[in-house]
């Protein structure tokens, strides 16, 4: 893999694009009543996520002392506990993985997404057949414009759609549909237990918005691609948990602060638990309030902005914050399972302190992934969809579903029940 990981692949869009909308700007009628100084506390109580509270109770050695990556899911307690922030990542070192490190085995009956994608044929201009029909169907579900005829013929129109999809997915736009492109288009499981009509019915009851706020078309498209990749891959059980909800991902223009946006202005002048101004934070998940789940991501984390490098790997911020938001799709049983997964992981592999080097058992930055169950889940979801925390070679290698299947088989198996 190259430093920039992508070649031609990384996403999924199954059902019903009709349930999705791109919103050019927030209207006053859509402003949230809870976004007042006093309303933040109510937001925290409704968020139902104690991750930041957990961090606050830990020794100082496990807390961030400078702008680092993200924040966990909303907690209960003070105003800073209600949101999950993302700030420029700290420089971390990664300890090499030893050849003798213990490696867990993935469930014998399940193929990794890479293995499933690897069974797909390489397609290009003038290819034809059943595989091309599948490609065209997946491109249509991903929002190909104009939509493609599912005729099994890879012509110029299909080639153009492939190039566009690869470009917005962070892949090399070469119009060659190989393992990475198949993986990007959503080949995560060999089969699904639920019928397409059931998934379509569930998706019809969910609204997924990408709110531009004046950000570039390319940035909004990139945000929408990763956002839909995760929400549209949810299993039927998870989709039903979201019945009637509106899921928003706000793109923060590169030349504006998050708190310049009406939806987040109540945070102006306030600080995160580690002392950073919310005005300067570039990624956040606000949790669930009523019928809305709201997250945000900086434009510079989606496309290249001159002089404003994000410091993260392609798609990571969107994938990570969406991963936090996805906790709202878990059932009570799944939430209990997640808590036990994290507890067992910490018991078997205690995470390193913040000042220590990364290790082979936790996704980098190890101290952060191991800080609480919410960061553990969000980073694992980013790995499941191949969105690395940084472009460092070791990090790119670890942020893959294959690495999870081999090195954290229990989490991998858990994610396979979610997606």
mmCIF file of N, CA and C in Angstrom, residues 51-119:
data_model
loop_
_atom_site.group_PDB
_atom_site.id
_atom_site.type_symbol
_atom_site.label_atom_id
_atom_site.label_comp_id
_atom_site.label_asym_id
_atom_site.label_seq_id
_atom_site.Cartn_x
_atom_site.Cartn_y
_atom_site.Cartn_z
ATOM 1 N N UNK A 51 -18.223 8.197 28.403
ATOM 2 C CA UNK A 51 -16.806 8.047 28.083
ATOM 3 C C UNK A 51 -15.944 9.179 28.615
ATOM 4 N N UNK A 52 -16.388 10.425 28.434
ATOM 5 C CA UNK A 52 -15.561 11.537 28.886
ATOM 6 C C UNK A 52 -15.495 11.560 30.398
ATOM 7 N N UNK A 53 -16.628 11.246 31.051
ATOM 8 C CA UNK A 53 -16.624 11.157 32.503
ATOM 9 C C UNK A 53 -15.593 10.145 32.961
ATOM 10 N N UNK A 54 -15.523 9.034 32.243
ATOM 11 C CA UNK A 54 -14.538 8.000 32.564
ATOM 12 C C UNK A 54 -13.126 8.563 32.488
ATOM 13 N N UNK A 55 -12.858 9.326 31.420
ATOM 14 C CA UNK A 55 -11.525 9.911 31.265
ATOM 15 C C UNK A 55 -11.209 10.881 32.403
ATOM 16 N N UNK A 56 -12.213 11.656 32.792
ATOM 17 C CA UNK A 56 -11.987 12.623 33.848
ATOM 18 C C UNK A 56 -11.620 11.972 35.167
ATOM 19 N N UNK A 57 -12.095 10.749 35.358
ATOM 20 C CA UNK A 57 -11.823 10.059 36.611
ATOM 21 C C UNK A 57 -10.498 9.308 36.593
ATOM 22 N N UNK A 58 -9.861 9.263 35.428
ATOM 23 C CA UNK A 58 -8.609 8.521 35.331
ATOM 24 C C UNK A 58 -7.453 9.393 35.789
ATOM 25 N N UNK A 59 -6.312 8.756 36.119
ATOM 26 C CA UNK A 59 -5.121 9.528 36.494
ATOM 27 C C UNK A 59 -4.718 10.463 35.377
ATOM 28 N N UNK A 60 -4.068 11.556 35.746
ATOM 29 C CA UNK A 60 -3.681 12.541 34.747
ATOM 30 C C UNK A 60 -2.813 11.957 33.655
ATOM 31 N N UNK A 61 -2.081 10.915 33.958
ATOM 32 C CA UNK A 61 -1.198 10.318 32.960
ATOM 33 C C UNK A 61 -1.925 9.776 31.764
ATOM 34 N N UNK A 62 -3.237 9.530 31.890
ATOM 35 C CA UNK A 62 -4.007 8.997 30.783
ATOM 36 C C UNK A 62 -4.848 10.062 30.100
ATOM 37 N N UNK A 63 -4.655 11.316 30.481
ATOM 38 C CA UNK A 63 -5.428 12.369 29.864
ATOM 39 C C UNK A 63 -4.569 13.146 28.883
ATOM 40 N N UNK A 64 -5.241 13.767 27.927
ATOM 41 C CA UNK A 64 -4.526 14.581 26.962
ATOM 42 C C UNK A 64 -4.081 15.878 27.582
ATOM 43 N N UNK A 65 -2.873 16.282 27.303
ATOM 44 C CA UNK A 65 -2.392 17.546 27.837
ATOM 45 C C UNK A 65 -2.252 18.586 26.747
ATOM 46 N N UNK A 66 -2.418 18.172 25.509
ATOM 47 C CA UNK A 66 -2.315 19.095 24.380
ATOM 48 C C UNK A 66 -3.314 18.651 23.339
ATOM 49 N N UNK A 67 -3.612 19.495 22.363
ATOM 50 C CA UNK A 67 -4.555 19.087 21.325
ATOM 51 C C UNK A 67 -4.147 17.763 20.702
ATOM 52 N N UNK A 68 -5.010 16.779 20.846
ATOM 53 C CA UNK A 68 -4.750 15.463 20.291
ATOM 54 C C UNK A 68 -5.951 15.085 19.470
ATOM 55 N N UNK A 69 -6.155 13.821 19.246
ATOM 56 C CA UNK A 69 -7.270 13.389 18.443
ATOM 57 C C UNK A 69 -8.526 13.274 19.266
ATOM 58 N N UNK A 70 -9.623 13.518 18.638
ATOM 59 C CA UNK A 70 -10.989 13.340 19.103
ATOM 60 C C UNK A 70 -11.287 13.348 20.580
ATOM 61 N N UNK A 71 -12.557 13.087 20.885
ATOM 62 C CA UNK A 71 -13.064 12.935 22.231
ATOM 63 C C UNK A 71 -14.064 11.808 22.177
ATOM 64 N N UNK A 72 -14.337 11.230 23.279
ATOM 65 C CA UNK A 72 -15.254 10.105 23.288
ATOM 66 C C UNK A 72 -16.676 10.554 23.066
ATOM 67 N N UNK A 73 -17.609 9.615 23.215
ATOM 68 C CA UNK A 73 -19.008 9.947 23.043
ATOM 69 C C UNK A 73 -19.496 10.748 24.237
ATOM 70 N N UNK A 74 -20.652 11.425 24.067
ATOM 71 C CA UNK A 74 -21.144 12.302 25.098
ATOM 72 C C UNK A 74 -21.288 11.597 26.426
ATOM 73 N N UNK A 75 -21.018 12.299 27.504
ATOM 74 C CA UNK A 75 -21.130 11.695 28.806
ATOM 75 C C UNK A 75 -22.218 12.337 29.630
ATOM 76 N N UNK A 76 -22.230 12.035 30.888
ATOM 77 C CA UNK A 76 -23.179 12.654 31.789
ATOM 78 C C UNK A 76 -22.406 13.433 32.817
ATOM 79 N N UNK A 77 -22.810 14.643 33.119
ATOM 80 C CA UNK A 77 -22.081 15.428 34.100
ATOM 81 C C UNK A 77 -21.958 16.866 33.687
ATOM 82 N N UNK A 78 -20.747 17.327 33.450
ATOM 83 C CA UNK A 78 -20.533 18.738 33.131
ATOM 84 C C UNK A 78 -20.773 19.007 31.663
ATOM 85 N N UNK A 79 -20.778 20.279 31.309
ATOM 86 C CA UNK A 79 -21.075 20.646 29.919
ATOM 87 C C UNK A 79 -20.083 20.047 28.951
ATOM 88 N N UNK A 80 -18.835 19.903 29.358
ATOM 89 C CA UNK A 80 -17.824 19.365 28.445
ATOM 90 C C UNK A 80 -18.038 17.887 28.180
ATOM 91 N N UNK A 81 -18.824 17.216 29.032
ATOM 92 C CA UNK A 81 -19.007 15.779 28.871
ATOM 93 C C UNK A 81 -19.958 15.425 27.739
ATOM 94 N N UNK A 82 -20.732 16.382 27.259
ATOM 95 C CA UNK A 82 -21.810 16.049 26.332
ATOM 96 C C UNK A 82 -21.340 15.824 24.920
ATOM 97 N N UNK A 83 -20.153 16.288 24.567
ATOM 98 C CA UNK A 83 -19.722 16.197 23.180
ATOM 99 C C UNK A 83 -18.441 15.383 23.034
ATOM 100 N N UNK A 84 -18.172 14.985 21.803
ATOM 101 C CA UNK A 84 -16.971 14.240 21.493
ATOM 102 C C UNK A 84 -16.160 15.046 20.516
ATOM 103 N N UNK A 85 -15.028 15.527 20.945
ATOM 104 C CA UNK A 85 -14.270 16.467 20.131
ATOM 105 C C UNK A 85 -13.143 15.800 19.392
ATOM 106 N N UNK A 86 -12.749 16.437 18.295
ATOM 107 C CA UNK A 86 -11.602 15.967 17.545
ATOM 108 C C UNK A 86 -10.695 17.156 17.315
ATOM 109 N N UNK A 87 -9.448 17.058 17.735
ATOM 110 C CA UNK A 87 -8.482 18.127 17.539
ATOM 111 C C UNK A 87 -7.296 17.556 16.781
ATOM 112 N N UNK A 88 -6.374 18.407 16.297
ATOM 113 C CA UNK A 88 -5.224 17.897 15.554
ATOM 114 C C UNK A 88 -4.513 16.797 16.324
ATOM 115 N N UNK A 89 -4.187 15.690 15.664
ATOM 116 C CA UNK A 89 -3.588 14.553 16.360
ATOM 117 C C UNK A 89 -2.185 14.851 16.858
ATOM 118 N N UNK A 90 -1.844 14.263 17.989
ATOM 119 C CA UNK A 90 -0.497 14.411 18.515
ATOM 120 C C UNK A 90 0.445 13.503 17.757
ATOM 121 N N UNK A 91 1.716 13.859 17.759
ATOM 122 C CA UNK A 91 2.717 12.996 17.149
ATOM 123 C C UNK A 91 2.926 11.792 18.060
ATOM 124 N N UNK A 92 2.792 10.609 17.520
ATOM 125 C CA UNK A 92 2.972 9.404 18.324
ATOM 126 C C UNK A 92 4.002 8.500 17.680
ATOM 127 N N UNK A 93 4.611 7.687 18.496
ATOM 128 C CA UNK A 93 5.548 6.698 17.981
ATOM 129 C C UNK A 93 4.927 5.330 18.116
ATOM 130 N N UNK A 94 5.239 4.470 17.205
ATOM 131 C CA UNK A 94 4.643 3.141 17.199
ATOM 132 C C UNK A 94 5.713 2.090 17.386
ATOM 133 N N UNK A 95 5.570 1.286 18.420
ATOM 134 C CA UNK A 95 6.526 0.216 18.644
ATOM 135 C C UNK A 95 6.321 -0.866 17.593
ATOM 136 N N UNK A 96 7.397 -1.399 17.007
ATOM 137 C CA UNK A 96 7.243 -2.428 15.980
ATOM 138 C C UNK A 96 6.576 -3.665 16.539
ATOM 139 N N UNK A 97 5.779 -4.320 15.713
ATOM 140 C CA UNK A 97 5.117 -5.541 16.128
ATOM 141 C C UNK A 97 6.096 -6.695 16.032
ATOM 142 N N UNK A 98 6.274 -7.405 17.102
ATOM 143 C CA UNK A 98 7.208 -8.523 17.104
ATOM 144 C C UNK A 98 6.607 -9.723 16.399
ATOM 145 N N UNK A 99 7.462 -10.492 15.771
ATOM 146 C CA UNK A 99 6.996 -11.667 15.038
ATOM 147 C C UNK A 99 6.333 -12.661 15.958
ATOM 148 N N UNK A 100 6.724 -12.650 17.225
ATOM 149 C CA UNK A 100 6.170 -13.642 18.146
ATOM 150 C C UNK A 100 4.957 -13.147 18.904
ATOM 151 N N UNK A 101 4.444 -11.964 18.553
ATOM 152 C CA UNK A 101 3.290 -11.434 19.271
ATOM 153 C C UNK A 101 2.098 -12.354 19.108
ATOM 154 N N UNK A 102 1.343 -12.490 20.196
ATOM 155 C CA UNK A 102 0.181 -13.372 20.149
ATOM 156 C C UNK A 102 -0.839 -12.829 19.162
ATOM 157 N N UNK A 103 -1.397 -13.697 18.334
ATOM 158 C CA UNK A 103 -2.365 -13.306 17.328
ATOM 159 C C UNK A 103 -3.621 -14.139 17.484
ATOM 160 N N UNK A 104 -4.736 -13.483 17.706
ATOM 161 C CA UNK A 104 -5.995 -14.193 17.806
ATOM 162 C C UNK A 104 -6.482 -14.553 16.415
ATOM 163 N N UNK A 105 -7.239 -15.589 16.305
ATOM 164 C CA UNK A 105 -7.739 -16.018 15.018
ATOM 165 C C UNK A 105 -9.175 -15.561 14.822
ATOM 166 N N UNK A 106 -9.497 -15.147 13.589
ATOM 167 C CA UNK A 106 -10.856 -14.741 13.277
ATOM 168 C C UNK A 106 -11.744 -15.982 13.275
ATOM 169 N N UNK A 107 -13.058 -15.796 13.449
ATOM 170 C CA UNK A 107 -13.966 -16.925 13.385
ATOM 171 C C UNK A 107 -13.754 -17.720 12.111
ATOM 172 N N UNK A 108 -13.635 -19.016 12.241
ATOM 173 C CA UNK A 108 -13.262 -19.864 11.103
ATOM 174 C C UNK A 108 -14.279 -19.811 9.974
ATOM 175 N N UNK A 109 -15.549 -19.519 10.297
ATOM 176 C CA UNK A 109 -16.593 -19.562 9.281
ATOM 177 C C UNK A 109 -16.752 -18.248 8.524
ATOM 178 N N UNK A 110 -16.082 -17.182 8.982
ATOM 179 C CA UNK A 110 -16.286 -15.875 8.374
ATOM 180 C C UNK A 110 -15.052 -15.409 7.622
ATOM 181 N N UNK A 111 -15.268 -14.977 6.399
ATOM 182 C CA UNK A 111 -14.178 -14.389 5.638
ATOM 183 C C UNK A 111 -14.057 -12.920 6.003
ATOM 184 N N UNK A 112 -12.827 -12.406 5.954
ATOM 185 C CA UNK A 112 -12.660 -10.975 6.182
ATOM 186 C C UNK A 112 -13.187 -10.238 4.941
ATOM 187 N N UNK A 113 -13.529 -8.957 5.108
ATOM 188 C CA UNK A 113 -13.971 -8.185 3.941
ATOM 189 C C UNK A 113 -12.947 -8.212 2.808
ATOM 190 N N UNK A 114 -11.656 -8.171 3.164
ATOM 191 C CA UNK A 114 -10.630 -8.242 2.110
ATOM 192 C C UNK A 114 -10.713 -9.545 1.333
ATOM 193 N N UNK A 115 -10.976 -10.645 2.053
ATOM 194 C CA UNK A 115 -11.080 -11.944 1.390
ATOM 195 C C UNK A 115 -12.309 -12.004 0.491
ATOM 196 N N UNK A 116 -13.411 -11.426 0.966
ATOM 197 C CA UNK A 116 -14.624 -11.398 0.149
ATOM 198 C C UNK A 116 -14.377 -10.561 -1.106
ATOM 199 N N UNK A 117 -13.780 -9.376 -0.929
ATOM 200 C CA UNK A 117 -13.498 -8.512 -2.079
ATOM 201 C C UNK A 117 -12.504 -9.171 -3.027
ATOM 202 N N UNK A 118 -11.594 -9.976 -2.454
ATOM 203 C CA UNK A 118 -10.595 -10.646 -3.268
ATOM 204 C C UNK A 118 -11.170 -11.709 -4.204
ATOM 205 N N UNK A 119 -12.387 -12.137 -3.929
ATOM 206 C CA UNK A 119 -13.016 -13.136 -4.804
ATOM 207 C C UNK A 119 -13.674 -12.488 -6.019
#
